[in-house]
Amino acid sequence: MEQGPLLKVENLSKAFGGVQAVLNVSFALKKGDILGIIGPNGSGKTTLANLTTGFVKPDRGTVRFKARDITGAPPHKIANLGLTRTFQVMRPYHSLSAYKNLIVPLNSPRVRQTRGGKLGDTDAVAIDILEEIGFERDARVPYKIAGSLPLGYLKRLELGRCFALNPEVIICDEIFSGLSMSEITSMIPLLERIQMDGVTLVMIEHRLRELFRLADRVIVMNFGQKIAEGIPLEVMEDPEVKKAYLGRERA
Amino acid sequence: MDILVYGTVNSVTFALIALGFTLVYGVSRIPNFAHGSIYVLVGFLTYSFINDLTLNYPLAVFISLIIASIIGLIIYRFILIRLRGLPASEIIASFAVGLIILEGLRLQGIGGFKGFIGPFYMLPNFIEGKVCILGVFVNYQRLIIIGAGLAMIVGMSIFTHYTKLGLSLRAIAQDEHAAMMLGVNSDRTAMISMSIGSALAGLAAVTILPLGNITPEMGYHVLIYALAICIIGGLGSWWGAVFASFLLGFSMKLSTALFGAMWESVVLVGTIIFILLVKPSGLLGKQKEFEERV
Amino acid sequence: MVDETRRKKRLDRSIKVRTEGLYALSSWTEMLYLILPRALLIVGLLTLPLLLDMYWQRVLCAAGIYALLALGFDLLAEYVGLVCLGGAFFIGSGGYISGLLNAHLGWSALFCIPIATLGGAIFSTLVLIPALRLRGIYFAIISFMFPMFARYIIIALSIFGGTEGISALGTLPNVWTEIYLILVVVIIALFAIRRLVNEDIGLILRGIKDNDQAVKASGINITSYKIKAVFIASLLGSFGGAYLSHLYGWLGISLFAMDFSILPIAASVMGGMGTLAGPVLGAFALTPLSEALRGFGQLRVVIYCFILIGFIVYKPEGLLNYFQRKYHQFELWETV
């Protein structure tokens, strides 16, 4: 059954003071896609994620999710519709244990609806998710205070927290950054599994090689504008993109 | 006319009261709840210097201001420095210091100290007499308040824009970590801001207090007004505080003229709630919608 | 002198480890180990009035009110991240509602108190809602200002008895009802809130304190949860206020006095923030102390401010955390 795009962003713009962080960016997301968003530092990728998920209100433009206008809606409403995100700076509930971190999203109205009227036992669901994100290997980890976990675990916990919401779209903001090669290789199957479960992923990334293994399509941003969109390897051949990444002389 | 002249006096009074608090909060994110106490303390110090030590007036004022700034410094150096980044503890500790000062002023019988109780304490006017402006009689002290207020506003903006120290204060206010990387000592600037803020509270005290009696209770009122102005103007916003002072100063005078003096506090509370409902971060305040740094 | 070659090492007592799991129920010593501190607290509080004379029984009642406020302060500060400096506002709204109902409608005290508890809590929560949308110290400042404003307004408009207040309100039937009402409420509130913070709603509140943005991204409306938390805290305070106005048979602007805001904070800091039981014990320790110092006039405020600063700067963990550590762990020196 072919439908309209799941998420459709049109002419989104936002300026902070005099800095145009995002300018007239449009993109559309089909169900089951993995969309990559790449671009040099400060090109407005994270702001784009903030605008889409309602954390920052756009100056202009619209965001439509499942054909519904969600521009400027508060983040928790957007999350309840099924569009959630991870954060670039890890934000665990540092005084709670890893497994209690997952209880929080399990209490959202969305989970209560999608997992069946009354959520039987949040603990049981939380344990399932812990297994999903690979915390089961070390029995002590789920009981450790989240603030004391290493970065690799935190990133997976962050994904788990999004996944607990039973979302349709997850925007991952630099989920690979700061991870070692081996941690990334263990992260990729997790992302693939999440996608298999029917979650559409948007990945904001700097690690192009790893991203290109996953992404079906990428958007390239520079100075707040979208400069290219397409199949990963083709996009990288685009002279504009080369210029943005390598500088003018080399292009 | 009455409203115009006295409204201005009122507004500048508020501005004088609030600017010290705003400065400290704006630079070092410290809510200095001892602000009101320092205000009252300077009043009593000046009074004692004049009456008990028979110093002449300007000297007494000068020494009290120095003492105020030293107290600000001490509060930061010995108490607040250990609590940086814990806003709750900062508030509680600075408020406790304020309470110690205020209630300490009322202590009696320790070391022959009589305690400042009762409405017998007044500072002399700088210049006696009054003048007729726009058909309204205004005494010189009120004009001095306006002068001092304007001088303070202008002086502080020159200080923060054109001197090295002032620029480093602003740098810390804008981005603490970046400023520290450029060699601005965050603790030192916070300490300086506390002492300048306290001196400003003292300056406000010596200009405003000659208009009435000094009582320890005033410490609470001054603190409340300073907080109210900063909330309305936006915490830490310099011009927001000035703007809010004028808004409050005139609206309170107007309400007095229209409905009677008792409605002043109702107007004050109403304004605060209204501002919070309409623009929660205050008139010129910037509450970052979303903050994320790597 | 700091000895560089040794360091302190803390280990959980074996009985603590054993009682963490289900095994706790298997032996008397272990059950006793778990129950003892709780039983000591409950039995201690309940037998205390029998040992005291009239005057100190009154002090105990006042201590109970402060304990409720301290509990509310601790809940908001440590589990939601809202520093409430306006405990007096809760006391005042509860006290005024109860007193006015009693004075004007002639309802009995036992009937007024529950209504005022609810009414006062609803009123104070509604007034504080505008401040809940903001992060940082806004809530602290606004909650600090409101009791003052309430005083200004009552004096300026001379409503509700103005400066003099209203006297000759109905009191509670007898002295034992007075004492045991507040003590039982304190104990129930303490254990109910301890339970609450470990339920899902408590976890969400702690999540909000740690990281409100992530809670939003999890689809949870943080403002509504903050409102719930403030409501719970103000229920405690309003009950205290309603009870207070009937304890003394009098209401007046001193219900909004600074004491009700500052003493609970001192009690929480001294007792140990975040432990819930600590602030309650702190209140039961500080109130009699401040009462004993009444003869010194204003000096007592100065003294408990010094205690407050001392604890907040040098021993921020508070007493209960310290004793808990001693109870659950032993320390030994090891050479490095």
JSON list of C-alpha atoms in Angstrom, two decimals, chain B residues 74-162:
[
{"chain": "B", "resi": 74, "resn": "ILE", "atom": "CA", "xyz": [33.99, 37.41, 51.48]},
{"chain": "B", "resi": 75, "resn": "ILE", "atom": "CA", "xyz": [30.60, 35.85, 50.81]},
{"chain": "B", "resi": 76, "resn": "TYR", "atom": "CA", "xyz": [31.86, 34.58, 47.51]},
{"chain": "B", "resi": 77, "resn": "ARG", "atom": "CA", "xyz": [35.36, 33.61, 48.56]},
{"chain": "B", "resi": 78, "resn": "PHE", "atom": "CA", "xyz": [34.41, 31.64, 51.66]},
{"chain": "B", "resi": 79, "resn": "ILE", "atom": "CA", "xyz": [30.93, 30.33, 51.02]},
{"chain": "B", "resi": 80, "resn": "LEU", "atom": "CA", "xyz": [29.63, 30.50, 47.49]},
{"chain": "B", "resi": 81, "resn": "ILE", "atom": "CA", "xyz": [32.87, 29.35, 45.87]},
{"chain": "B", "resi": 82, "resn": "ARG", "atom": "CA", "xyz": [32.26, 25.89, 47.28]},
{"chain": "B", "resi": 83, "resn": "LEU", "atom": "CA", "xyz": [28.74, 25.77, 45.95]},
{"chain": "B", "resi": 84, "resn": "ARG", "atom": "CA", "xyz": [29.22, 26.83, 42.34]},
{"chain": "B", "resi": 85, "resn": "GLY", "atom": "CA", "xyz": [26.87, 25.07, 39.97]},
{"chain": "B", "resi": 86, "resn": "LEU", "atom": "CA", "xyz": [24.40, 24.13, 42.69]},
{"chain": "B", "resi": 87, "resn": "PRO", "atom": "CA", "xyz": [21.79, 26.87, 42.31]},
{"chain": "B", "resi": 88, "resn": "ALA", "atom": "CA", "xyz": [19.72, 25.58, 45.20]},
{"chain": "B", "resi": 89, "resn": "SER", "atom": "CA", "xyz": [22.63, 25.68, 47.60]},
{"chain": "B", "resi": 90, "resn": "GLU", "atom": "CA", "xyz": [23.74, 29.07, 46.30]},
{"chain": "B", "resi": 91, "resn": "ILE", "atom": "CA", "xyz": [20.34, 30.56, 47.00]},
{"chain": "B", "resi": 92, "resn": "ILE", "atom": "CA", "xyz": [19.99, 28.96, 50.40]},
{"chain": "B", "resi": 93, "resn": "ALA", "atom": "CA", "xyz": [23.50, 29.86, 51.52]},
{"chain": "B", "resi": 94, "resn": "SER", "atom": "CA", "xyz": [23.37, 33.46, 50.33]},
{"chain": "B", "resi": 95, "resn": "PHE", "atom": "CA", "xyz": [19.95, 33.91, 51.85]},
{"chain": "B", "resi": 96, "resn": "ALA", "atom": "CA", "xyz": [21.21, 32.49, 55.13]},
{"chain": "B", "resi": 97, "resn": "VAL", "atom": "CA", "xyz": [24.06, 34.99, 55.08]},
{"chain": "B", "resi": 98, "resn": "GLY", "atom": "CA", "xyz": [21.50, 37.70, 54.44]},
{"chain": "B", "resi": 99, "resn": "LEU", "atom": "CA", "xyz": [19.39, 36.55, 57.36]},
{"chain": "B", "resi": 100, "resn": "ILE", "atom": "CA", "xyz": [22.40, 36.49, 59.63]},
{"chain": "B", "resi": 101, "resn": "ILE", "atom": "CA", "xyz": [23.20, 40.08, 58.71]},
{"chain": "B", "resi": 102, "resn": "LEU", "atom": "CA", "xyz": [19.62, 41.31, 59.01]},
{"chain": "B", "resi": 103, "resn": "GLU", "atom": "CA", "xyz": [18.70, 39.52, 62.20]},
{"chain": "B", "resi": 104, "resn": "GLY", "atom": "CA", "xyz": [22.17, 40.17, 63.58]},
{"chain": "B", "resi": 105, "resn": "LEU", "atom": "CA", "xyz": [21.45, 43.88, 63.27]},
{"chain": "B", "resi": 106, "resn": "ARG", "atom": "CA", "xyz": [18.56, 43.39, 65.66]},
{"chain": "B", "resi": 107, "resn": "LEU", "atom": "CA", "xyz": [20.57, 41.54, 68.28]},
{"chain": "B", "resi": 108, "resn": "GLN", "atom": "CA", "xyz": [20.71, 43.22, 71.60]},
{"chain": "B", "resi": 109, "resn": "GLY", "atom": "CA", "xyz": [23.05, 43.14, 74.49]},
{"chain": "B", "resi": 110, "resn": "ILE", "atom": "CA", "xyz": [25.99, 41.30, 73.01]},
{"chain": "B", "resi": 111, "resn": "GLY", "atom": "CA", "xyz": [29.18, 43.19, 73.69]},
{"chain": "B", "resi": 112, "resn": "GLY", "atom": "CA", "xyz": [27.32, 46.36, 74.50]},
{"chain": "B", "resi": 113, "resn": "PHE", "atom": "CA", "xyz": [25.67, 46.34, 71.10]},
{"chain": "B", "resi": 114, "resn": "LYS", "atom": "CA", "xyz": [22.30, 48.02, 71.34]},
{"chain": "B", "resi": 115, "resn": "GLY", "atom": "CA", "xyz": [20.72, 46.59, 68.23]},
{"chain": "B", "resi": 116, "resn": "PHE", "atom": "CA", "xyz": [18.97, 48.62, 65.60]},
{"chain": "B", "resi": 117, "resn": "ILE", "atom": "CA", "xyz": [15.40, 48.41, 66.73]},
{"chain": "B", "resi": 118, "resn": "GLY", "atom": "CA", "xyz": [12.74, 51.00, 66.17]},
{"chain": "B", "resi": 119, "resn": "PRO", "atom": "CA", "xyz": [12.33, 53.79, 63.67]},
{"chain": "B", "resi": 120, "resn": "PHE", "atom": "CA", "xyz": [14.98, 56.15, 64.95]},
{"chain": "B", "resi": 121, "resn": "TYR", "atom": "CA", "xyz": [17.64, 55.78, 62.30]},
{"chain": "B", "resi": 122, "resn": "MET", "atom": "CA", "xyz": [17.86, 58.27, 59.49]},
{"chain": "B", "resi": 123, "resn": "LEU", "atom": "CA", "xyz": [20.61, 59.32, 57.18]},
{"chain": "B", "resi": 124, "resn": "PRO", "atom": "CA", "xyz": [20.89, 63.02, 56.46]},
{"chain": "B", "resi": 125, "resn": "ASN", "atom": "CA", "xyz": [20.09, 64.33, 53.00]},
{"chain": "B", "resi": 126, "resn": "PHE", "atom": "CA", "xyz": [23.08, 65.23, 50.90]},
{"chain": "B", "resi": 127, "resn": "ILE", "atom": "CA", "xyz": [21.60, 68.65, 50.26]},
{"chain": "B", "resi": 128, "resn": "GLU", "atom": "CA", "xyz": [18.56, 69.98, 52.03]},
{"chain": "B", "resi": 129, "resn": "GLY", "atom": "CA", "xyz": [15.81, 71.86, 50.29]},
{"chain": "B", "resi": 130, "resn": "LYS", "atom": "CA", "xyz": [13.56, 71.34, 47.35]},
{"chain": "B", "resi": 131, "resn": "VAL", "atom": "CA", "xyz": [12.97, 72.66, 43.91]},
{"chain": "B", "resi": 132, "resn": "CYS", "atom": "CA", "xyz": [9.95, 73.12, 41.71]},
{"chain": "B", "resi": 133, "resn": "ILE", "atom": "CA", "xyz": [9.93, 71.03, 38.55]},
{"chain": "B", "resi": 134, "resn": "LEU", "atom": "CA", "xyz": [6.99, 71.11, 36.17]},
{"chain": "B", "resi": 135, "resn": "GLY", "atom": "CA", "xyz": [4.86, 72.53, 38.93]},
{"chain": "B", "resi": 136, "resn": "VAL", "atom": "CA", "xyz": [5.78, 69.81, 41.41]},
{"chain": "B", "resi": 137, "resn": "PHE", "atom": "CA", "xyz": [7.99, 70.32, 44.43]},
{"chain": "B", "resi": 138, "resn": "VAL", "atom": "CA", "xyz": [10.78, 67.78, 44.54]},
{"chain": "B", "resi": 139, "resn": "ASN", "atom": "CA", "xyz": [13.44, 67.79, 47.18]},
{"chain": "B", "resi": 140, "resn": "TYR", "atom": "CA", "xyz": [17.05, 67.61, 46.13]},
{"chain": "B", "resi": 141, "resn": "GLN", "atom": "CA", "xyz": [17.57, 64.11, 47.45]},
{"chain": "B", "resi": 142, "resn": "ARG", "atom": "CA", "xyz": [15.11, 62.75, 44.93]},
{"chain": "B", "resi": 143, "resn": "LEU", "atom": "CA", "xyz": [16.97, 64.55, 42.17]},
{"chain": "B", "resi": 144, "resn": "ILE", "atom": "CA", "xyz": [20.17, 63.03, 43.47]},
{"chain": "B", "resi": 145, "resn": "ILE", "atom": "CA", "xyz": [18.56, 59.62, 43.25]},
{"chain": "B", "resi": 146, "resn": "ILE", "atom": "CA", "xyz": [17.73, 60.23, 39.62]},
{"chain": "B", "resi": 147, "resn": "GLY", "atom": "CA", "xyz": [21.22, 61.52, 38.99]},
{"chain": "B", "resi": 148, "resn": "ALA", "atom": "CA", "xyz": [22.86, 58.59, 40.76]},
{"chain": "B", "resi": 149, "resn": "GLY", "atom": "CA", "xyz": [20.63, 56.12, 38.96]},
{"chain": "B", "resi": 150, "resn": "LEU", "atom": "CA", "xyz": [21.39, 57.52, 35.54]},
{"chain": "B", "resi": 151, "resn": "ALA", "atom": "CA", "xyz": [25.08, 57.78, 36.38]},
{"chain": "B", "resi": 152, "resn": "MET", "atom": "CA", "xyz": [25.06, 54.16, 37.47]},
{"chain": "B", "resi": 153, "resn": "ILE", "atom": "CA", "xyz": [23.34, 52.95, 34.32]},
{"chain": "B", "resi": 154, "resn": "VAL", "atom": "CA", "xyz": [25.66, 54.92, 32.05]},
{"chain": "B", "resi": 155, "resn": "GLY", "atom": "CA", "xyz": [28.73, 54.20, 34.14]},
{"chain": "B", "resi": 156, "resn": "MET", "atom": "CA", "xyz": [28.10, 50.48, 34.17]},
{"chain": "B", "resi": 157, "resn": "SER", "atom": "CA", "xyz": [27.55, 50.31, 30.45]},
{"chain": "B", "resi": 158, "resn": "ILE", "atom": "CA", "xyz": [30.79, 52.18, 29.84]},
{"chain": "B", "resi": 159, "resn": "PHE", "atom": "CA", "xyz": [32.54, 49.93, 32.34]},
{"chain": "B", "resi": 160, "resn": "THR", "atom": "CA", "xyz": [31.30, 46.71, 30.80]},
{"chain": "B", "resi": 161, "resn": "HIS", "atom": "CA", "xyz": [31.94, 47.80, 27.24]},
{"chain": "B", "resi": 162, "resn": "TYR", "atom": "CA", "xyz": [35.22, 49.66, 27.37]}
]
